[in-house]
Short mmCIF file of C-alpha atoms and ligand atoms in Angstrom, two decimals:
data_model
loop_
_atom_site.label_atom_id
_atom_site.label_comp_id
_atom_site.label_asym_id
_atom_site.label_seq_id
_atom_site.Cartn_x
_atom_site.Cartn_y
_atom_site.Cartn_z
CA MET X 1 19.27 -27.98 33.82
CA TYR X 2 15.67 -29.23 33.53
CA THR X 3 14.66 -25.94 35.59
CA LEU X 4 16.99 -22.80 33.77
CA THR X 5 15.41 -24.37 30.23
CA PHE X 6 11.80 -24.55 31.74
CA ALA X 7 12.61 -21.11 33.26
CA PHE X 8 14.05 -19.95 29.88
CA LEU X 9 11.05 -21.68 28.02
CA ALA X 10 8.49 -20.29 30.91
CA LEU X 11 10.03 -16.48 29.91
CA LEU X 12 9.58 -16.63 26.35
CA SER X 13 6.86 -19.14 25.57
CA SER X 14 2.90 -17.59 24.62
CA GLY X 15 1.42 -19.14 27.78
CA TYR X 16 4.39 -16.41 29.78
CA THR X 17 1.88 -13.13 30.05
CA VAL X 18 4.45 -10.04 30.43
CA PRO X 19 2.87 -6.90 32.44
CA THR X 20 1.40 -4.88 29.90
CA GLY X 21 -0.42 -2.03 32.03
CA SER X 22 -4.13 -2.43 32.26
CA CYS X 23 -5.66 -2.36 29.03
CA PRO X 24 -7.93 -4.61 27.69
CA PRO X 25 -7.12 -7.49 25.79
CA PHE X 26 -6.70 -6.83 21.56
CA GLN X 27 -6.68 -9.30 18.89
CA GLY X 28 -7.52 -9.91 15.17
CA THR X 29 -6.51 -8.62 11.87
CA PHE X 30 -8.59 -4.86 11.91
CA ASN X 31 -8.69 -2.02 9.50
CA VAL X 32 -8.38 1.54 10.49
CA SER X 33 -10.40 4.28 8.82
CA VAL X 34 -8.65 7.12 9.15
CA LEU X 35 -8.96 9.14 5.64
CA ASP X 36 -4.94 9.36 3.36
CA LEU X 37 -3.47 7.25 7.06
CA TYR X 38 -0.96 5.76 4.82
CA PRO X 39 1.34 4.52 7.88
CA GLU X 40 5.05 3.83 7.75
CA SER X 41 5.01 3.51 11.52
CA ALA X 42 2.92 2.74 14.78
CA ASP X 43 3.54 2.23 18.33
CA TRP X 44 0.93 1.72 21.42
CA ASP X 45 0.69 3.46 24.32
CA PRO X 46 -0.21 1.16 27.20
CA VAL X 47 -1.02 3.47 29.63
CA HIS X 48 -3.91 5.27 27.50
CA CYS X 49 -4.37 2.09 25.80
CA LYS X 50 -3.87 4.37 21.82
CA ILE X 51 -2.07 3.43 19.08
CA TYR X 52 -0.23 6.38 17.53
CA PHE X 53 0.21 6.38 13.67
CA GLY X 54 1.89 8.30 11.41
CA LEU X 55 0.71 9.62 8.72
CA TYR X 56 3.43 9.83 6.32
CA TYR X 57 2.12 12.12 3.34
CA ASN X 58 0.15 14.79 5.96
CA ALA X 59 2.70 15.14 8.41
CA SER X 60 1.01 14.55 11.14
CA VAL X 61 -0.22 11.72 13.97
CA VAL X 62 -2.82 10.60 14.60
CA VAL X 63 -3.69 9.09 17.94
CA TYR X 64 -6.42 6.00 17.87
CA ASP X 65 -8.46 4.16 20.24
CA PRO X 66 -8.89 0.59 19.20
CA TYR X 67 -11.70 -0.36 21.23
CA ARG X 68 -13.97 2.55 19.97
CA GLN X 69 -12.12 3.17 16.79
CA THR X 70 -12.36 6.80 16.78
CA SER X 71 -9.22 9.13 16.12
CA GLU X 72 -8.10 12.24 17.07
CA LEU X 73 -5.04 14.02 14.88
CA ILE X 74 -1.72 15.76 16.25
CA THR X 75 -0.52 18.52 14.28
CA ILE X 76 2.78 19.51 14.34
CA PRO X 77 3.16 23.07 13.72
CA GLY X 78 5.42 23.93 9.85
CA ILE X 79 5.37 20.47 9.56
CA THR X 80 1.67 19.37 9.14
CA GLY X 81 0.18 19.85 5.70
CA ASN X 82 3.82 21.08 4.64
CA SER X 83 4.56 19.05 1.24
CA ASP X 84 8.18 19.11 2.23
CA TYR X 85 7.90 16.78 5.06
CA THR X 86 6.97 13.25 5.60
CA VAL X 87 5.82 11.73 8.88
CA THR X 88 8.24 8.08 9.52
CA GLY X 89 9.10 6.49 13.09
CA ILE X 90 7.00 7.06 16.32
CA ASP X 91 8.19 5.33 19.03
CA TYR X 92 7.28 5.40 22.25
CA ASP X 93 9.98 5.74 25.36
CA GLY X 94 7.78 3.36 28.43
CA MET X 95 7.97 6.70 29.99
CA GLY X 96 5.42 8.94 29.14
CA SER X 97 6.79 10.24 25.61
CA MET X 98 5.94 9.34 22.01
CA TYR X 99 8.84 10.40 19.60
CA PHE X 100 7.65 11.56 15.78
CA ALA X 101 10.16 11.55 13.34
CA ALA X 102 9.70 14.09 10.26
CA THR X 103 11.59 13.54 7.45
CA SER X 104 12.29 15.25 3.90
CA LEU X 105 9.56 13.60 1.43
CA THR X 106 12.67 13.68 -1.07
CA ALA X 107 15.20 11.68 0.83
CA PHE X 108 13.11 8.42 0.26
CA GLN X 109 12.10 9.29 -2.65
CA ALA X 110 14.38 7.43 -5.35
CA THR X 111 14.19 4.25 -2.62
CA THR X 112 10.02 4.49 -1.92
CA SER X 113 10.40 4.97 -6.42
CA GLY X 114 13.05 3.00 -7.75
CA ASN X 115 14.54 5.94 -9.58
CA ALA X 116 17.64 6.86 -8.34
CA SER X 117 17.71 10.07 -10.08
CA LEU X 118 15.43 10.88 -7.85
CA ALA X 119 17.98 11.34 -5.34
CA ASN X 120 17.52 14.46 -2.91
CA PHE X 121 19.34 14.54 0.31
CA THR X 122 19.04 17.99 1.25
CA GLY X 123 15.72 18.60 2.61
CA PRO X 124 13.95 18.88 6.26
CA ASN X 125 14.28 16.81 9.03
CA SER X 126 13.09 17.17 12.85
CA ILE X 127 12.47 14.22 15.75
CA ILE X 128 9.28 15.91 17.86
CA ARG X 129 8.97 14.30 21.62
CA TYR X 130 5.76 15.01 22.45
CA ASP X 131 3.64 14.16 26.03
CA THR X 132 1.22 11.72 26.30
CA ASN X 133 -0.01 12.51 29.33
CA ALA X 134 -0.11 16.46 28.98
CA ARG X 135 -1.37 15.68 25.41
CA LYS X 136 1.53 18.57 23.80
CA ILE X 137 4.18 18.63 22.48
CA SER X 138 7.91 18.74 24.08
CA TRP X 139 10.30 19.87 21.86
CA VAL X 140 11.14 19.54 18.22
CA SER X 141 14.73 19.21 17.19
CA ASP X 142 15.84 19.95 14.19
CA LEU X 143 18.38 18.11 12.61
CA VAL X 144 19.71 19.80 9.53
CA PRO X 145 22.43 21.38 11.28
CA ILE X 146 24.00 18.50 12.20
CA HIS X 147 23.27 17.60 8.40
CA ASN X 148 25.42 20.54 7.31
CA GLU X 149 27.80 19.92 9.87
CA ILE X 150 28.89 16.59 8.41
CA LEU X 151 28.66 18.01 4.52
CA GLN X 152 30.97 20.51 6.07
CA ARG X 153 33.80 18.43 7.63
CA THR X 154 33.53 15.12 5.43
CA GLY X 155 31.47 16.14 2.09
CA LYS X 156 28.90 13.67 2.12
CA LEU X 157 25.30 14.65 2.55
CA VAL X 158 23.53 12.25 5.73
CA THR X 159 19.70 12.31 6.18
CA GLY X 160 16.49 9.70 6.65
CA PHE X 161 16.70 10.27 10.56
CA GLN X 162 13.40 8.21 10.98
CA ASP X 163 13.40 5.84 13.50
CA MET X 164 14.23 6.44 17.49
CA ALA X 165 14.73 4.57 20.75
CA GLU X 166 15.18 5.94 24.21
CA ASP X 167 17.56 5.46 27.20
CA ASN X 168 15.84 5.47 30.49
CA GLN X 169 17.22 8.57 31.11
CA GLY X 170 15.35 10.28 28.48
CA ASN X 171 17.93 10.56 26.29
CA SER X 172 16.84 9.38 22.23
CA PHE X 173 18.97 7.67 19.68
CA VAL X 174 18.03 8.12 15.90
CA ILE X 175 18.88 6.23 13.10
CA GLY X 176 19.70 8.12 9.39
CA SER X 177 18.76 5.79 7.43
CA PHE X 178 21.05 7.38 4.58
CA GLY X 179 24.68 7.52 6.21
CA SER X 180 23.82 5.46 9.16
CA VAL X 181 24.79 8.28 11.64
CA ILE X 182 23.28 7.95 15.01
CA VAL X 183 22.31 10.92 16.73
CA LYS X 184 21.36 11.22 20.51
CA ILE X 185 19.59 13.65 21.44
CA ASP X 186 19.05 14.95 24.94
CA ARG X 187 16.28 14.96 27.32
CA LYS X 188 15.95 18.36 26.39
CA GLY X 189 15.99 18.42 22.31
CA THR X 190 19.86 18.61 22.04
CA PRO X 191 21.42 16.84 19.26
CA ARG X 192 24.54 15.68 18.86
CA VAL X 193 26.19 13.24 16.88
CA TRP X 194 27.03 10.19 18.59
CA TYR X 195 27.98 7.40 16.17
CA GLU X 196 29.64 8.10 12.52
CA PRO X 197 30.75 5.11 10.27
CA LYS X 198 34.17 6.05 9.09
CA ASN X 199 33.25 6.22 5.33
CA ILE X 200 30.26 7.50 4.92
CA ASN X 201 28.01 5.58 2.06
CA ASP X 202 24.21 6.85 1.49
CA THR X 203 23.24 3.78 0.74
CA LEU X 204 20.21 2.78 2.49
CA ALA X 205 21.74 0.01 5.08
CA SER X 206 19.78 0.73 8.18
CA GLY X 207 16.23 1.41 8.91
CA GLY X 208 15.89 0.41 12.18
CA ILE X 209 16.58 1.15 15.89
CA ILE X 210 15.65 -0.17 19.54
CA SER X 211 16.62 -0.29 22.99
CA SER X 212 17.56 -3.53 25.11
CA GLY X 213 18.70 -2.73 28.78
CA ASN X 214 22.40 -0.60 27.81
CA LYS X 215 22.27 -1.71 24.59
CA ILE X 216 21.11 -0.06 21.14
CA ILE X 217 20.73 -2.54 18.30
CA ILE X 218 20.14 -1.52 14.64
CA ASN X 219 20.28 -3.96 11.56
CA ASP X 220 22.52 -3.15 8.52
CA LYS X 221 21.27 -5.11 5.04
CA LEU X 222 24.73 -4.51 3.64
CA TYR X 223 27.08 -6.39 6.51
CA PRO X 224 23.76 -7.98 6.95
CA ALA X 225 24.21 -7.91 10.54
CA LEU X 226 22.38 -6.73 13.94
CA VAL X 227 24.94 -3.79 15.27
CA THR X 228 24.77 -3.36 18.89
CA PHE X 229 26.39 -0.23 20.54
CA ASN X 230 26.71 0.61 24.36
CA THR X 231 24.01 3.13 25.46
CA ASP X 232 26.80 4.15 28.42
CA ASP X 233 29.92 5.13 25.97
CA TYR X 234 29.88 8.34 25.19
CA TYR X 235 30.49 7.62 21.51
CA GLY X 236 28.92 5.17 20.06
CA ALA X 237 31.10 1.72 19.15
CA PRO X 238 29.95 -1.20 16.89
CA VAL X 239 29.63 -4.74 17.40
CA TYR X 240 28.50 -6.22 14.22
CA VAL X 241 26.48 -9.42 15.17
CA HIS X 242 25.43 -11.75 12.25
CA PRO X 243 22.32 -13.39 12.78
CA GLU X 244 22.94 -17.78 12.27
CA GLY X 245 21.55 -18.81 9.62
CA PHE X 246 19.79 -14.87 8.00
CA PRO X 247 19.81 -15.88 4.46
CA ALA X 248 23.06 -15.73 2.59
CA ASN X 249 22.35 -12.42 -0.36
CA TYR X 250 20.03 -10.59 1.30
CA SER X 251 17.99 -8.98 -1.14
CA GLY X 252 15.00 -7.36 1.39
CA GLY X 253 14.83 -4.26 2.65
CA THR X 254 15.91 -3.03 5.81
CA ASP X 255 13.38 -1.24 7.56
CA ALA X 256 11.99 -0.51 11.17
CA LEU X 257 13.21 -2.66 13.97
CA VAL X 258 10.66 -3.86 17.47
CA ALA X 259 11.43 -5.74 20.57
CA PRO X 260 7.32 -6.80 21.43
CA SER X 261 8.16 -6.82 25.10
CA VAL X 262 6.11 -10.31 25.14
CA TYR X 263 9.63 -11.50 24.27
CA SER X 264 11.28 -9.68 27.31
CA GLY X 265 13.77 -8.43 24.78
CA ARG X 266 15.25 -11.87 23.47
CA VAL X 267 13.89 -11.48 19.78
CA VAL X 268 13.43 -8.50 17.02
CA LEU X 269 11.38 -8.02 14.47
CA TRP X 270 12.98 -6.49 11.51
CA SER X 271 10.82 -5.08 9.02
CA ASP X 272 12.02 -6.46 5.45
CA ASP X 273 9.74 -4.08 2.87
CA PHE X 274 9.23 -6.33 0.57
CA TYR X 275 8.95 -9.51 2.11
CA GLY X 276 7.18 -9.42 5.33
CA THR X 277 9.07 -9.75 8.67
CA ARG X 278 12.04 -11.04 9.52
CA VAL X 279 12.79 -12.93 13.66
CA ILE X 280 16.05 -12.67 14.99
CA GLY X 281 16.33 -14.52 18.92
CA THR X 282 19.30 -14.06 21.10
CA ARG X 283 19.98 -16.20 24.25
CA ASN X 284 23.17 -13.90 25.48
CA ASN X 285 21.96 -10.42 25.70
CA TRP X 286 22.53 -9.83 21.31
CA GLU X 287 26.15 -11.09 21.98
CA THR X 288 25.32 -13.64 19.17
CA ALA X 289 21.76 -14.12 17.09
CA GLU X 290 19.75 -16.62 15.57
CA TYR X 291 17.69 -16.00 12.42
CA LEU X 292 14.14 -17.77 13.02
CA GLY X 293 12.41 -17.01 10.05
CA LEU X 294 9.52 -15.04 7.97
CA ALA X 295 6.42 -13.85 8.90
CA PRO X 296 5.17 -13.69 5.60
CA MET X 297 3.39 -10.07 4.37
CA ASP X 298 -0.48 -10.93 3.77
CA SER X 299 -0.56 -11.91 0.81
CA SER X 300 -3.82 -10.09 -1.06
CA LEU X 301 -1.69 -6.54 0.67
CA GLN X 302 1.78 -7.84 -1.23
CA SER X 303 -0.06 -8.07 -4.49
CA ARG X 304 -1.18 -4.68 -4.09
CA GLY X 305 2.00 -2.97 -3.53
CA GLY X 306 2.31 -2.98 -0.12
CA PHE X 307 5.38 -2.28 1.53
CA THR X 308 6.17 -3.79 5.32
CA THR X 309 7.43 -0.46 7.55
CA ASP X 310 6.58 -1.64 10.83
CA SER X 311 5.11 -3.69 13.67
CA PHE X 312 3.64 -2.78 16.92
CA ALA X 313 2.37 -4.24 20.03
CA VAL X 314 -1.25 -4.15 21.51
CA GLY X 315 -0.64 -5.75 24.82
CA ASN X 316 0.66 -9.03 24.11
CA THR X 317 -0.93 -9.15 20.45
CA ILE X 318 1.89 -8.63 17.89
CA TYR X 319 1.04 -6.36 14.69
CA SER X 320 2.65 -5.30 10.97
CA LEU X 321 2.07 -2.61 9.32
CA THR X 322 2.02 -2.20 5.80
CA GLU X 323 2.59 1.08 3.64
CA PHE X 324 1.39 2.12 0.06
CA PHE X 325 3.81 4.45 -1.36
CA GLN X 326 2.53 7.00 -3.74
CA THR X 327 4.72 7.67 -6.33
CA THR X 328 2.50 10.14 -8.17
CA THR X 329 1.05 13.46 -6.63
CA PRO X 330 -1.27 14.20 -6.06
CA ILE X 331 -2.05 10.96 -3.25
CA LYS X 332 -4.30 8.59 -4.47
CA THR X 333 -6.74 9.65 -1.52
CA THR X 334 -8.45 6.52 0.50
CA LYS X 335 -9.53 5.61 4.20
CA GLU X 336 -9.01 1.58 4.78
CA PHE X 337 -5.87 0.77 6.33
CA THR X 338 -5.86 -3.52 7.62
CA MET X 339 -3.36 -4.15 10.86
CA VAL X 340 -2.65 -7.72 10.28
CA ASP X 341 -2.48 -9.43 13.05
CA MET X 342 0.59 -11.91 12.99
CA THR X 343 0.92 -13.30 16.45
CA GLU X 344 0.61 -16.89 15.81
CA GLN X 345 3.51 -16.52 12.76
CA VAL X 346 5.57 -15.47 14.98
CA ASP X 347 5.19 -17.30 18.22
CA GLN X 348 5.24 -20.19 16.06
CA LEU X 349 8.89 -19.44 15.11
CA VAL X 350 9.58 -18.50 18.19
CA ARG X 351 8.49 -21.87 19.54
CA ALA X 352 10.03 -24.09 16.66
CA TRP X 353 13.51 -22.14 18.32
CA LEU X 354 13.20 -23.02 21.75
CA VAL X 355 11.82 -26.58 21.25
CA LYS X 356 16.05 -27.13 19.95
CA TYR X 357 17.27 -25.74 23.19
CA ALA X 358 14.67 -27.82 25.48
C1 LIG R 1 -10.51 -3.81 5.34
O1 LIG R 1 -11.01 -3.61 4.38
C2 LIG R 1 -10.74 -3.79 3.01
C3 LIG R 1 -10.68 -2.90 2.00
O2 LIG R 1 -11.95 -2.93 1.98
C4 LIG R 1 -11.86 -5.09 2.48
O3 LIG R 1 -11.81 -6.06 1.68
C5 LIG R 1 -11.21 -5.82 4.36
O4 LIG R 1 -12.28 -6.91 4.33
C6 LIG R 1 -11.30 -5.10 5.77
N1 LIG R 1 -10.75 -6.26 6.32
C7 LIG R 1 -11.00 -5.75 7.98
C8 LIG R 1 -10.66 -7.28 8.88
O5 LIG R 1 -12.46 -5.80 7.97
C1 LIG R 2 -3.15 17.11 6.47
O1 LIG R 2 -2.93 18.36 7.18
C2 LIG R 2 -3.64 19.40 7.11
C3 LIG R 2 -3.29 21.05 7.37
O2 LIG R 2 -3.29 20.58 9.08
C4 LIG R 2 -5.41 19.44 7.10
O3 LIG R 2 -5.89 20.67 7.11
C5 LIG R 2 -5.55 18.41 6.55
O4 LIG R 2 -7.04 18.19 6.71
C6 LIG R 2 -5.39 16.61 6.52
N1 LIG R 2 -5.53 15.80 6.22
C7 LIG R 2 -5.92 14.88 6.06
C8 LIG R 2 -6.15 14.02 5.23
O5 LIG R 2 -5.67 14.49 7.60
C1 LIG R 3 13.45 9.53 -13.01
O1 LIG R 3 13.62 10.54 -13.02
C2 LIG R 3 14.03 11.69 -13.57
C3 LIG R 3 14.01 12.50 -13.06
O2 LIG R 3 12.63 13.22 -12.89
C4 LIG R 3 13.00 11.51 -15.17
O3 LIG R 3 13.69 12.51 -16.18
C5 LIG R 3 12.50 9.69 -15.14
O4 LIG R 3 12.02 9.56 -16.40
C6 LIG R 3 12.47 8.78 -14.48
N1 LIG R 3 12.78 7.69 -14.89
C7 LIG R 3 11.83 6.98 -14.80
C8 LIG R 3 12.31 5.07 -15.48
O5 LIG R 3 10.93 7.08 -14.35
C1 LIG R 4 15.63 19.11 -3.16
O1 LIG R 4 14.67 19.60 -2.54
C2 LIG R 4 14.65 20.37 -1.60
C3 LIG R 4 13.43 20.30 -0.90
O2 LIG R 4 13.45 19.10 0.12
C4 LIG R 4 14.69 21.72 -3.14
O3 LIG R 4 14.70 22.50 -2.19
C5 LIG R 4 15.63 21.25 -3.71
O4 LIG R 4 15.04 22.08 -5.19
C6 LIG R 4 15.76 20.41 -4.29
N1 LIG R 4 16.95 19.80 -5.48
C7 LIG R 4 16.75 19.60 -6.92
C8 LIG R 4 18.34 19.21 -7.33
O5 LIG R 4 15.99 18.92 -6.56
C1 LIG R 5 28.65 1.98 -0.82
O1 LIG R 5 27.95 0.30 -0.46
C2 LIG R 5 27.52 -0.36 -1.35
C3 LIG R 5 26.62 -1.57 -1.14
O2 LIG R 5 27.37 -1.76 -0.32
C4 LIG R 5 28.76 -0.10 -2.37
O3 LIG R 5 28.16 -0.64 -4.20
C5 LIG R 5 29.05 1.67 -3.01
O4 LIG R 5 30.15 1.01 -4.07
C6 LIG R 5 29.48 2.07 -1.65
N1 LIG R 5 29.71 3.23 -2.26
C7 LIG R 5 31.05 3.93 -1.75
C8 LIG R 5 31.58 5.40 -2.23
O5 LIG R 5 31.81 3.31 -0.64
C1 LIG R 6 25.66 -15.14 -2.38
O1 LIG R 6 26.73 -15.31 -1.45
C2 LIG R 6 27.95 -16.14 -2.11
C3 LIG R 6 28.78 -16.50 -0.87
O2 LIG R 6 27.84 -16.39 0.89
C4 LIG R 6 28.72 -15.39 -2.87
O3 LIG R 6 29.47 -16.04 -3.64
C5 LIG R 6 28.06 -14.77 -3.79
O4 LIG R 6 28.72 -14.14 -4.95
C6 LIG R 6 26.57 -14.31 -3.35
N1 LIG R 6 26.12 -14.13 -4.60
C7 LIG R 6 25.09 -12.69 -4.97
C8 LIG R 6 24.80 -12.45 -6.52
O5 LIG R 6 25.49 -11.80 -4.15
#
């Protein structure tokens, strides 16, 4: 018993350092000084030691060197600078590709402004695969034909495909926030509907997706639950997992899910937009899950109207990302965007959970 518990503790406690590439250690809250960065999402490239940030309003991507504080802009033909688009999700596949989601500005306007009459689900939506070694776009996959096919078949508009997770075959799974449909895009960029709920409801229920072994996991704020799927299945079949202790009457949001590699896939971070980051753990590969608590949003960012939309890891350091949605155009031009080191807050919750089983 002792050895098992000890092995489990050793694996999960902060003292255990998983190999995270050869990047120098990096830690502490920092500002990114990039004009109108307004990031909704970010991810870490552990090979080239760069952070990829999506510029929401410019619909472009910045490759940021946190050690030298330099950046390079990736523009996407037809998308960057086109005010129909925003760049939402950014996701590294662990194999050299970074995926970007370009969603319609109008899709999220009702949610970000709180004015439901602004809902318009008819805009564009693409997923971009970028080769971090060749430093060029591999393909752009247009999801509008899928929106249209679902509309014709069901009469329902779906949109907001904004977060991705990849399997080890080079397939990407993309969650549509309005409709909770999952699209599978093969390594060449061809998309197909992989999971569609029986009754499509366009309430924003799911904002995040991760992969863990042969499972992918999304969040669902209505149930509320994590929903797991087996990537080996030709069509996804949902299994609802309500984390024990998750707040009843959940009133937070439903944005990115991230599984920091330091916790070996046993801990997910659920960005809840309004309050911060909800930490959830599992002891049995997500057959069941436990709510560990909230890492609250930085109070000064919260008082300025920030939204916790994503988290990302730089090596073993875990950051919370804060978006400031603009409700009027032109957007307010600004330059300083703060990334908050929440490693200690998350780790305290994880350690308190482990102690229960020690
Ligand atoms: C980031 O910028 C803000 C606004 O300019 C400033 O108040 C804050 O001290 C900066 N934080 C860091 C860590 O540099
Ligand atoms: C936004 O994109 C346009 C078009 O590529 C570019 O000219 C402009 O400099 C970008 N703005 C910012 C703030 O990056
Ligand atoms: C919501 O949007 C509609 C359509 O643009 C507008 O007419 C209305 O004034 C807005 N309501 C509020 C409370 O801003
Ligand atoms: C919805 O948005 C699209 C562009 O994304 C625009 O062409 C269309 O006019 C909008 N429809 C309404 C009713 O505002
Ligand atoms: C969609 O889901 C919301 C939240 O559960 C519910 O209030 C609403 O009635 C549903 N709409 C439809 C058309 O089922
Ligand atoms: C809160 O949850 C309880 C049971 O878990 C339920 O009876 C109650 O109606 C909920 N309240 C709201 C406001 O949803």
